[in-house]
């Protein structure tokens, strides 16, 4: 029977199906296996079933390809933790889970936007800690969402799902990305603008791009200076798009009113991070796709990719389809 190394426990329904296709070894911890473990497992396994926090380096892929690794199936839409070019040149297909988490992730981004705007977490903490004494004209005043301007960096599936939500709040929607999308512009009455313009005009800026060389460090001191005073930043995409030190400075100086981050570098964020000391910063533990329904669907897609890869068939959801041109 083929061997699969699975880097985290998954729902029993998905596990049962995976166990029918392979002999599965599961990493028992709730944190990612260290590189040495991945190297050892890549040497022994036919398939690696991975999570977005696992370092699937070119070394891991090389060790796998020198042995009998046939497929890497990741339970995430993003795969920036995987050395994709190395996998492609080794002829190893990499699976991911596109599409399935769009609405769930947009729901969380929307929840963060609303919570940051209306200071929900600060209010909750004040009540829990017995700090709140009485209703007051200036107590925890936030900003209005209805009728405000939302700037979306990245206008793919999740960006567009945010635009759909913004419609119900009568918001003006701006977006920026490498290419204009005329059909989506019309559908959501969204306006394409360069990044600079988007930063200068938006009350809320929300990140929905893929992490790439172009988007890594996209939001730094220069960009924060361009943002509207009192604007709010939301990130449910990838932490590496933001220079966190520059963000902390901008919040300390009162340029930005608040930030809400579901992703950051590293994850978990170190306890000494100044962002953790700021009541106007909401930080959630990378739960964008974390509804039970979506996580189960993601697990099932990951198993489907694994089954196909082990059987030498084309992966139904493949992050490097060009690999099929390289397969012998
Ligand atoms: C992904 O799948 O890339 C998301 O970040 C998971 O929540």
mmCIF file of C-alpha atoms and ligand atoms in Angstrom:
data_model
loop_
_atom_site.group_PDB
_atom_site.id
_atom_site.type_symbol
_atom_site.label_atom_id
_atom_site.label_comp_id
_atom_site.label_asym_id
_atom_site.label_seq_id
_atom_site.Cartn_x
_atom_site.Cartn_y
_atom_site.Cartn_z
ATOM 1 C CA UNK A 1 0.000 0.000 0.000
ATOM 2 C CA UNK A 2 1.146 3.565 -0.731
ATOM 3 C CA UNK A 3 2.407 5.633 2.220
ATOM 4 C CA UNK A 4 1.161 9.104 3.117
ATOM 5 C CA UNK A 5 2.526 11.433 5.766
ATOM 6 C CA UNK A 6 -0.172 13.787 7.018
ATOM 7 C CA UNK A 7 1.109 16.800 8.941
ATOM 8 C CA UNK A 8 -1.938 17.437 11.132
ATOM 9 C CA UNK A 9 -5.063 15.573 12.286
ATOM 10 C CA UNK A 10 -8.049 16.081 9.968
ATOM 11 C CA UNK A 11 -11.781 15.429 10.405
ATOM 12 C CA UNK A 12 -12.591 11.698 10.807
ATOM 13 C CA UNK A 13 -14.751 11.684 7.635
ATOM 14 C CA UNK A 14 -11.797 12.806 5.509
ATOM 15 C CA UNK A 15 -9.349 10.607 7.415
ATOM 16 C CA UNK A 16 -11.450 7.534 6.769
ATOM 17 C CA UNK A 17 -11.429 8.167 3.036
ATOM 18 C CA UNK A 18 -7.689 8.844 3.006
ATOM 19 C CA UNK A 19 -7.027 5.615 4.900
ATOM 20 C CA UNK A 20 -8.747 3.677 2.123
ATOM 21 C CA UNK A 21 -6.210 5.027 -0.371
ATOM 22 C CA UNK A 22 -3.017 4.730 1.667
ATOM 23 C CA UNK A 23 -1.273 3.753 4.841
ATOM 24 C CA UNK A 24 -1.359 7.057 6.700
ATOM 25 C CA UNK A 25 1.031 8.322 9.336
ATOM 26 C CA UNK A 26 -0.267 11.401 11.138
ATOM 27 C CA UNK A 27 1.940 13.983 12.862
ATOM 28 C CA UNK A 28 0.334 13.960 16.315
ATOM 29 C CA UNK A 29 1.072 17.548 17.365
ATOM 30 C CA UNK A 30 -0.918 20.746 16.831
ATOM 31 C CA UNK A 31 2.188 22.577 15.625
ATOM 32 C CA UNK A 32 3.965 21.896 12.298
ATOM 33 C CA UNK A 33 6.519 19.103 12.040
ATOM 34 C CA UNK A 34 10.071 20.480 12.031
ATOM 35 C CA UNK A 35 12.155 20.378 8.873
ATOM 36 C CA UNK A 36 14.139 17.290 9.991
ATOM 37 C CA UNK A 37 10.886 15.342 10.338
ATOM 38 C CA UNK A 38 9.648 16.506 6.952
ATOM 39 C CA UNK A 39 12.942 15.483 5.363
ATOM 40 C CA UNK A 40 12.714 12.034 6.885
ATOM 41 C CA UNK A 41 9.079 11.577 5.888
ATOM 42 C CA UNK A 42 9.707 12.864 2.351
ATOM 43 C CA UNK A 43 12.275 10.065 2.019
ATOM 44 C CA UNK A 44 9.725 7.408 2.967
ATOM 45 C CA UNK A 45 6.383 8.626 1.669
ATOM 46 C CA UNK A 46 4.576 8.436 -1.669
ATOM 47 C CA UNK A 47 2.436 11.397 -0.677
ATOM 48 C CA UNK A 48 2.771 14.366 1.667
ATOM 49 C CA UNK A 49 -0.454 15.933 2.889
ATOM 50 C CA UNK A 50 0.508 19.357 4.184
ATOM 51 C CA UNK A 51 -0.771 22.527 5.843
ATOM 52 C CA UNK A 52 0.143 26.136 5.057
ATOM 53 C CA UNK A 53 2.532 26.382 8.005
ATOM 54 C CA UNK A 54 4.721 23.420 6.966
ATOM 55 C CA UNK A 55 8.082 24.343 5.441
ATOM 56 C CA UNK A 56 8.055 22.305 2.230
ATOM 57 C CA UNK A 57 11.447 23.516 1.068
ATOM 58 C CA UNK A 58 13.316 22.570 -2.117
ATOM 59 C CA UNK A 59 15.426 20.265 0.065
ATOM 60 C CA UNK A 60 12.316 18.364 1.199
ATOM 61 C CA UNK A 61 11.194 18.090 -2.407
ATOM 62 C CA UNK A 62 14.617 16.964 -3.575
ATOM 63 C CA UNK A 63 14.759 14.214 -0.955
ATOM 64 C CA UNK A 64 11.257 13.111 -1.947
ATOM 65 C CA UNK A 65 11.989 13.094 -5.652
ATOM 66 C CA UNK A 66 15.170 11.053 -5.126
ATOM 67 C CA UNK A 67 12.962 8.455 -3.472
ATOM 68 C CA UNK A 68 9.333 7.817 -4.414
ATOM 69 C CA UNK A 69 7.379 10.954 -3.518
ATOM 70 C CA UNK A 70 4.623 11.314 -6.125
ATOM 71 C CA UNK A 71 2.372 14.067 -4.832
ATOM 72 C CA UNK A 72 2.084 16.928 -2.343
ATOM 73 C CA UNK A 73 -1.480 17.776 -1.430
ATOM 74 C CA UNK A 74 -1.930 20.899 0.650
ATOM 75 C CA UNK A 75 -5.042 21.727 2.670
ATOM 76 C CA UNK A 76 -5.081 25.423 1.783
ATOM 77 C CA UNK A 77 -5.640 27.634 -1.180
ATOM 78 C CA UNK A 78 -2.280 29.353 -0.630
ATOM 79 C CA UNK A 79 0.952 27.427 -1.180
ATOM 80 C CA UNK A 80 3.658 30.026 -0.494
ATOM 81 C CA UNK A 81 5.186 27.589 2.049
ATOM 82 C CA UNK A 82 5.958 25.134 -0.764
ATOM 83 C CA UNK A 83 8.936 25.505 -3.107
ATOM 84 C CA UNK A 84 6.651 25.196 -6.114
ATOM 85 C CA UNK A 85 9.283 25.610 -8.873
ATOM 86 C CA UNK A 86 11.321 22.813 -7.254
ATOM 87 C CA UNK A 87 8.247 20.563 -7.205
ATOM 88 C CA UNK A 88 7.470 21.365 -10.827
ATOM 89 C CA UNK A 89 10.969 20.642 -12.038
ATOM 90 C CA UNK A 90 10.997 17.415 -10.015
ATOM 91 C CA UNK A 91 7.754 16.419 -11.757
ATOM 92 C CA UNK A 92 5.781 16.421 -8.488
ATOM 93 C CA UNK A 93 2.254 17.814 -8.719
ATOM 94 C CA UNK A 94 1.112 20.056 -5.862
ATOM 95 C CA UNK A 95 -2.570 20.171 -4.967
ATOM 96 C CA UNK A 96 -4.449 22.976 -3.236
ATOM 97 C CA UNK A 97 -8.063 23.878 -2.413
ATOM 98 C CA UNK A 98 -9.116 26.876 -4.517
ATOM 99 C CA UNK A 99 -12.602 28.393 -4.438
ATOM 100 C CA UNK A 100 -13.998 26.549 -1.453
ATOM 101 C CA UNK A 101 -13.044 29.070 1.239
ATOM 102 C CA UNK A 102 -13.992 32.293 -0.545
ATOM 103 C CA UNK A 103 -17.167 33.226 1.326
ATOM 104 C CA UNK A 104 -15.928 31.928 4.685
ATOM 105 C CA UNK A 105 -12.770 34.036 4.460
ATOM 106 C CA UNK A 106 -14.699 37.093 3.286
ATOM 107 C CA UNK A 107 -17.047 36.609 6.257
ATOM 108 C CA UNK A 108 -14.100 36.799 8.643
ATOM 109 C CA UNK A 109 -12.569 39.805 6.856
ATOM 110 C CA UNK A 110 -15.945 41.496 7.100
ATOM 111 C CA UNK A 111 -16.273 40.600 10.778
ATOM 112 C CA UNK A 112 -12.811 42.090 11.420
ATOM 113 C CA UNK A 113 -13.683 45.233 9.484
ATOM 114 C CA UNK A 114 -16.847 45.748 11.516
ATOM 115 C CA UNK A 115 -15.230 44.846 14.829
ATOM 116 C CA UNK A 116 -12.313 47.242 14.226
ATOM 117 C CA UNK A 117 -14.568 50.067 13.029
ATOM 118 C CA UNK A 118 -16.910 49.802 15.999
ATOM 119 C CA UNK A 119 -14.266 48.840 18.576
ATOM 120 C CA UNK A 120 -16.132 45.664 19.488
ATOM 121 C CA UNK A 121 -13.150 43.854 21.007
ATOM 122 C CA UNK A 122 -12.056 46.875 23.047
ATOM 123 C CA UNK A 123 -15.597 47.243 24.362
ATOM 124 C CA UNK A 124 -15.855 43.552 25.163
ATOM 125 C CA UNK A 125 -12.555 43.657 27.063
ATOM 126 C CA UNK A 126 -13.533 46.744 29.025
ATOM 127 C CA UNK A 127 -16.775 45.125 30.134
ATOM 128 C CA UNK A 128 -15.081 41.823 31.033
ATOM 129 C CA UNK A 129 -12.361 43.605 33.012
ATOM 130 C CA UNK A 130 -14.838 45.802 34.882
ATOM 131 C CA UNK A 131 -13.312 48.973 33.381
ATOM 132 C CA UNK A 132 -16.526 50.222 31.790
ATOM 133 C CA UNK A 133 -18.548 52.329 34.227
ATOM 134 C CA UNK A 134 -21.396 54.005 32.351
ATOM 135 C CA UNK A 135 -22.709 55.111 29.010
ATOM 136 C CA UNK A 136 -20.895 58.273 27.949
ATOM 137 C CA UNK A 137 -21.089 60.550 24.903
ATOM 138 C CA UNK A 138 -17.487 59.831 23.960
ATOM 139 C CA UNK A 139 -17.138 56.236 25.121
ATOM 140 C CA UNK A 140 -15.611 53.956 22.504
ATOM 141 C CA UNK A 141 -16.646 56.017 19.514
ATOM 142 C CA UNK A 142 -15.626 54.293 16.324
ATOM 143 C CA UNK A 143 -16.218 55.039 12.653
ATOM 144 C CA UNK A 144 -19.162 54.410 10.351
ATOM 145 C CA UNK A 145 -19.040 51.629 7.823
ATOM 146 C CA UNK A 146 -22.208 52.522 5.962
ATOM 147 C CA UNK A 147 -21.377 54.801 3.034
ATOM 148 C CA UNK A 148 -17.588 54.650 3.613
ATOM 149 C CA UNK A 149 -14.948 53.810 0.997
ATOM 150 C CA UNK A 150 -13.501 50.314 0.910
ATOM 151 C CA UNK A 151 -10.169 49.744 -0.836
ATOM 152 C CA UNK A 152 -9.469 46.174 -1.892
ATOM 153 C CA UNK A 153 -5.919 45.127 -2.671
ATOM 154 C CA UNK A 154 -6.495 42.066 -4.827
ATOM 155 C CA UNK A 155 -9.789 41.573 -6.606
ATOM 156 C CA UNK A 156 -9.935 37.826 -7.091
ATOM 157 C CA UNK A 157 -12.557 35.581 -5.542
ATOM 158 C CA UNK A 158 -12.257 36.847 -1.951
ATOM 159 C CA UNK A 159 -11.810 40.497 -2.943
ATOM 160 C CA UNK A 160 -14.991 40.275 -4.998
ATOM 161 C CA UNK A 161 -16.845 38.561 -2.141
ATOM 162 C CA UNK A 162 -15.895 41.582 -0.009
ATOM 163 C CA UNK A 163 -17.242 43.918 -2.710
ATOM 164 C CA UNK A 164 -20.529 41.986 -2.653
ATOM 165 C CA UNK A 165 -20.784 42.538 1.111
ATOM 166 C CA UNK A 166 -19.876 46.205 0.716
ATOM 167 C CA UNK A 167 -22.877 46.702 -1.590
ATOM 168 C CA UNK A 168 -25.233 46.070 1.329
ATOM 169 C CA UNK A 169 -23.480 48.844 3.240
ATOM 170 C CA UNK A 170 -23.745 51.316 0.374
ATOM 171 C CA UNK A 171 -19.967 51.584 0.234
ATOM 172 C CA UNK A 172 -17.844 52.974 -2.563
ATOM 173 C CA UNK A 173 -15.499 50.183 -3.635
ATOM 174 C CA UNK A 174 -12.024 50.789 -5.044
ATOM 175 C CA UNK A 175 -9.693 48.002 -6.051
ATOM 176 C CA UNK A 176 -6.200 47.516 -7.282
ATOM 177 C CA UNK A 177 -4.418 44.536 -8.768
ATOM 178 C CA UNK A 178 -2.100 43.810 -11.670
ATOM 179 C CA UNK A 179 -4.868 43.561 -14.287
ATOM 180 C CA UNK A 180 -8.221 45.301 -14.544
ATOM 181 C CA UNK A 181 -11.272 43.053 -14.416
ATOM 182 C CA UNK A 182 -13.959 44.871 -16.368
ATOM 183 C CA UNK A 183 -16.677 42.264 -15.801
ATOM 184 C CA UNK A 184 -16.168 42.309 -12.025
ATOM 185 C CA UNK A 185 -15.998 46.114 -12.029
ATOM 186 C CA UNK A 186 -19.395 46.248 -13.612
ATOM 187 C CA UNK A 187 -20.870 43.532 -11.411
ATOM 188 C CA UNK A 188 -19.775 45.216 -8.158
ATOM 189 C CA UNK A 189 -19.605 48.834 -9.299
ATOM 190 C CA UNK A 190 -15.977 48.794 -8.273
ATOM 191 C CA UNK A 191 -13.441 51.326 -9.515
ATOM 192 C CA UNK A 192 -9.925 50.316 -10.546
ATOM 193 C CA UNK A 193 -7.252 52.693 -9.200
ATOM 194 C CA UNK A 194 -3.485 52.505 -8.684
ATOM 195 C CA UNK A 195 -2.410 51.475 -5.182
ATOM 196 C CA UNK A 196 -1.405 55.032 -4.218
ATOM 197 C CA UNK A 197 -4.827 56.379 -5.103
ATOM 198 C CA UNK A 198 -6.568 53.553 -3.261
ATOM 199 C CA UNK A 199 -4.565 54.253 -0.104
ATOM 200 C CA UNK A 200 -5.294 57.972 -0.229
ATOM 201 C CA UNK A 201 -9.038 57.544 -0.681
ATOM 202 C CA UNK A 202 -10.037 54.504 1.375
ATOM 203 C CA UNK A 203 -11.483 54.478 4.880
ATOM 204 C CA UNK A 204 -10.867 50.727 5.015
ATOM 205 C CA UNK A 205 -8.074 48.910 3.212
ATOM 206 C CA UNK A 206 -8.377 45.148 3.028
ATOM 207 C CA UNK A 207 -5.748 42.780 1.590
ATOM 208 C CA UNK A 208 -6.841 39.906 -0.642
ATOM 209 C CA UNK A 209 -3.851 39.255 -2.890
ATOM 210 C CA UNK A 210 -1.659 36.177 -3.203
ATOM 211 C CA UNK A 211 1.784 36.393 -1.660
ATOM 212 C CA UNK A 212 4.326 36.837 -4.443
ATOM 213 C CA UNK A 213 7.536 38.780 -5.046
ATOM 214 C CA UNK A 214 5.305 41.667 -6.065
ATOM 215 C CA UNK A 215 3.134 41.672 -2.928
ATOM 216 C CA UNK A 216 5.748 40.770 -0.295
ATOM 217 C CA UNK A 217 6.264 43.895 1.862
ATOM 218 C CA UNK A 218 3.663 45.752 -0.203
ATOM 219 C CA UNK A 219 2.465 47.780 2.800
ATOM 220 C CA UNK A 220 5.366 49.627 4.402
ATOM 221 C CA UNK A 221 6.071 53.045 5.939
ATOM 222 C CA UNK A 222 5.561 54.862 2.603
ATOM 223 C CA UNK A 223 2.187 53.241 2.037
ATOM 224 C CA UNK A 224 0.998 53.879 5.604
ATOM 225 C CA UNK A 225 1.915 57.556 5.178
ATOM 226 C CA UNK A 226 -0.302 57.706 2.109
ATOM 227 C CA UNK A 227 -3.316 56.262 3.919
ATOM 228 C CA UNK A 228 -6.146 58.498 5.070
ATOM 229 C CA UNK A 229 -5.793 59.641 8.705
ATOM 230 C CA UNK A 230 -8.034 57.403 10.794
ATOM 231 C CA UNK A 231 -8.164 54.625 8.197
ATOM 232 C CA UNK A 232 -8.381 50.959 9.180
ATOM 233 C CA UNK A 233 -6.287 48.115 7.768
ATOM 234 C CA UNK A 234 -7.526 44.525 7.518
ATOM 235 C CA UNK A 235 -5.380 41.561 6.522
ATOM 236 C CA UNK A 236 -6.735 38.070 5.983
ATOM 237 C CA UNK A 237 -4.329 37.235 3.126
ATOM 238 C CA UNK A 238 -0.701 36.698 4.155
ATOM 239 C CA UNK A 239 1.317 38.395 6.907
ATOM 240 C CA UNK A 240 4.399 38.946 4.750
ATOM 241 C CA UNK A 241 2.572 41.600 2.727
ATOM 242 C CA UNK A 242 2.825 43.998 5.673
ATOM 243 C CA UNK A 243 5.874 45.536 7.335
ATOM 244 C CA UNK A 244 4.643 45.025 10.907
ATOM 245 C CA UNK A 245 7.140 47.440 12.491
ATOM 246 C CA UNK A 246 5.976 50.197 10.142
ATOM 247 C CA UNK A 247 2.348 49.328 10.899
ATOM 248 C CA UNK A 248 2.985 49.542 14.644
ATOM 249 C CA UNK A 249 4.612 52.969 14.184
ATOM 250 C CA UNK A 250 1.734 54.228 12.134
ATOM 251 C CA UNK A 251 -0.767 53.074 14.787
ATOM 252 C CA UNK A 252 1.302 54.546 17.628
ATOM 253 C CA UNK A 253 1.418 57.896 15.882
ATOM 254 C CA UNK A 254 -2.358 57.743 15.499
ATOM 255 C CA UNK A 255 -2.203 57.853 11.702
ATOM 256 C CA UNK A 256 -4.239 54.681 11.401
ATOM 257 C CA UNK A 257 -7.184 54.268 13.755
ATOM 258 C CA UNK A 258 -6.990 50.495 13.951
ATOM 259 C CA UNK A 259 -5.840 47.280 12.333
ATOM 260 C CA UNK A 260 -7.302 43.800 12.279
ATOM 261 C CA UNK A 261 -4.975 40.977 11.356
ATOM 262 C CA UNK A 262 -5.741 37.311 10.884
ATOM 263 C CA UNK A 263 -2.265 36.696 9.451
ATOM 264 C CA UNK A 264 1.195 37.951 10.417
ATOM 265 C CA UNK A 265 4.849 36.995 10.450
ATOM 266 C CA UNK A 266 5.675 34.771 12.221
ATOM 267 C CA UNK A 267 2.583 32.828 13.221
ATOM 268 C CA UNK A 268 1.959 32.796 16.132
ATOM 269 C CA UNK A 269 2.932 36.433 16.592
ATOM 270 C CA UNK A 270 5.608 36.757 19.328
ATOM 271 C CA UNK A 271 4.300 37.930 22.694
ATOM 272 C CA UNK A 272 6.769 40.855 22.617
ATOM 273 C CA UNK A 273 5.214 42.297 19.441
ATOM 274 C CA UNK A 274 4.122 45.905 20.078
ATOM 275 C CA UNK A 275 0.956 45.138 18.110
ATOM 276 C CA UNK A 276 -0.226 42.910 20.956
ATOM 277 C CA UNK A 277 -0.022 45.827 23.368
ATOM 278 C CA UNK A 278 -2.361 48.028 21.340
ATOM 279 C CA UNK A 279 -6.065 47.845 22.174
ATOM 280 C CA UNK A 280 -6.950 49.132 18.703
ATOM 281 C CA UNK A 281 -5.331 46.083 17.079
ATOM 282 C CA UNK A 282 -7.410 42.930 16.697
ATOM 283 C CA UNK A 283 -5.412 39.784 16.134
ATOM 284 C CA UNK A 284 -7.055 36.453 15.358
ATOM 285 C CA UNK A 285 -5.240 33.116 14.929
ATOM 286 C CA UNK A 286 -5.376 32.621 11.110
ATOM 287 C CA UNK A 287 -8.995 31.463 11.129
ATOM 288 C CA UNK A 288 -10.106 32.931 7.784
ATOM 289 C CA UNK A 289 -11.346 29.603 6.456
ATOM 290 C CA UNK A 290 -12.303 28.181 9.842
ATOM 291 C CA UNK A 291 -15.924 27.209 9.563
ATOM 292 C CA UNK A 292 -16.505 23.502 10.105
ATOM 293 C CA UNK A 293 -18.222 23.156 6.733
ATOM 294 C CA UNK A 294 -15.412 24.827 4.810
ATOM 295 C CA UNK A 295 -12.611 23.056 6.637
ATOM 296 C CA UNK A 296 -14.292 19.709 5.953
ATOM 297 C CA UNK A 297 -14.645 20.568 2.260
ATOM 298 C CA UNK A 298 -10.998 21.612 2.190
ATOM 299 C CA UNK A 299 -9.965 18.315 3.774
ATOM 300 C CA UNK A 300 -12.049 16.380 1.259
ATOM 301 C CA UNK A 301 -10.516 18.244 -1.697
ATOM 302 C CA UNK A 302 -7.073 17.563 -0.265
ATOM 303 C CA UNK A 303 -7.870 13.857 -0.028
ATOM 304 C CA UNK A 304 -9.237 13.872 -3.603
ATOM 305 C CA UNK A 305 -5.958 15.395 -4.808
ATOM 306 C CA UNK A 306 -3.993 12.825 -2.816
ATOM 307 C CA UNK A 307 -5.993 9.899 -4.234
ATOM 308 C CA UNK A 308 -5.431 11.142 -7.775
ATOM 309 C CA UNK A 309 -1.725 11.782 -7.204
ATOM 310 C CA UNK A 310 -1.123 8.348 -5.700
ATOM 311 C CA UNK A 311 -2.934 6.736 -8.612
ATOM 312 C CA UNK A 312 -0.778 8.672 -11.100
ATOM 313 C CA UNK A 313 -3.804 10.645 -12.313
ATOM 314 C CA UNK A 314 -4.049 14.393 -12.910
ATOM 315 C CA UNK A 315 -4.880 16.272 -9.680
ATOM 316 C CA UNK A 316 -8.363 17.810 -9.844
ATOM 317 C CA UNK A 317 -7.065 20.978 -8.115
ATOM 318 C CA UNK A 318 -3.494 21.522 -9.103
ATOM 319 C CA UNK A 319 -1.285 24.509 -8.227
ATOM 320 C CA UNK A 320 1.379 23.636 -10.816
ATOM 321 C CA UNK A 321 -0.481 22.195 -13.827
ATOM 322 C CA UNK A 322 2.604 22.828 -15.964
ATOM 323 C CA UNK A 323 4.062 19.804 -14.175
ATOM 324 C CA UNK A 324 2.089 17.599 -16.553
ATOM 325 C CA UNK A 325 4.260 18.861 -19.397
ATOM 326 C CA UNK A 326 7.314 17.657 -17.407
ATOM 327 C CA UNK A 327 6.063 14.246 -16.359
ATOM 328 C CA UNK A 328 7.847 11.351 -17.987
HETATM 329 C C1 LIG B 1 -5.458 29.393 2.794
HETATM 330 O O1 LIG B 1 -6.081 28.358 2.507
HETATM 331 O O2 LIG B 1 -4.506 29.797 2.128
HETATM 332 C C2 LIG B 1 -5.958 30.156 3.972
HETATM 333 O O3 LIG B 1 -5.042 31.071 4.423
HETATM 334 C C3 LIG B 1 -6.393 29.186 5.060
HETATM 335 O O4 LIG B 1 -7.184 29.860 5.979
#
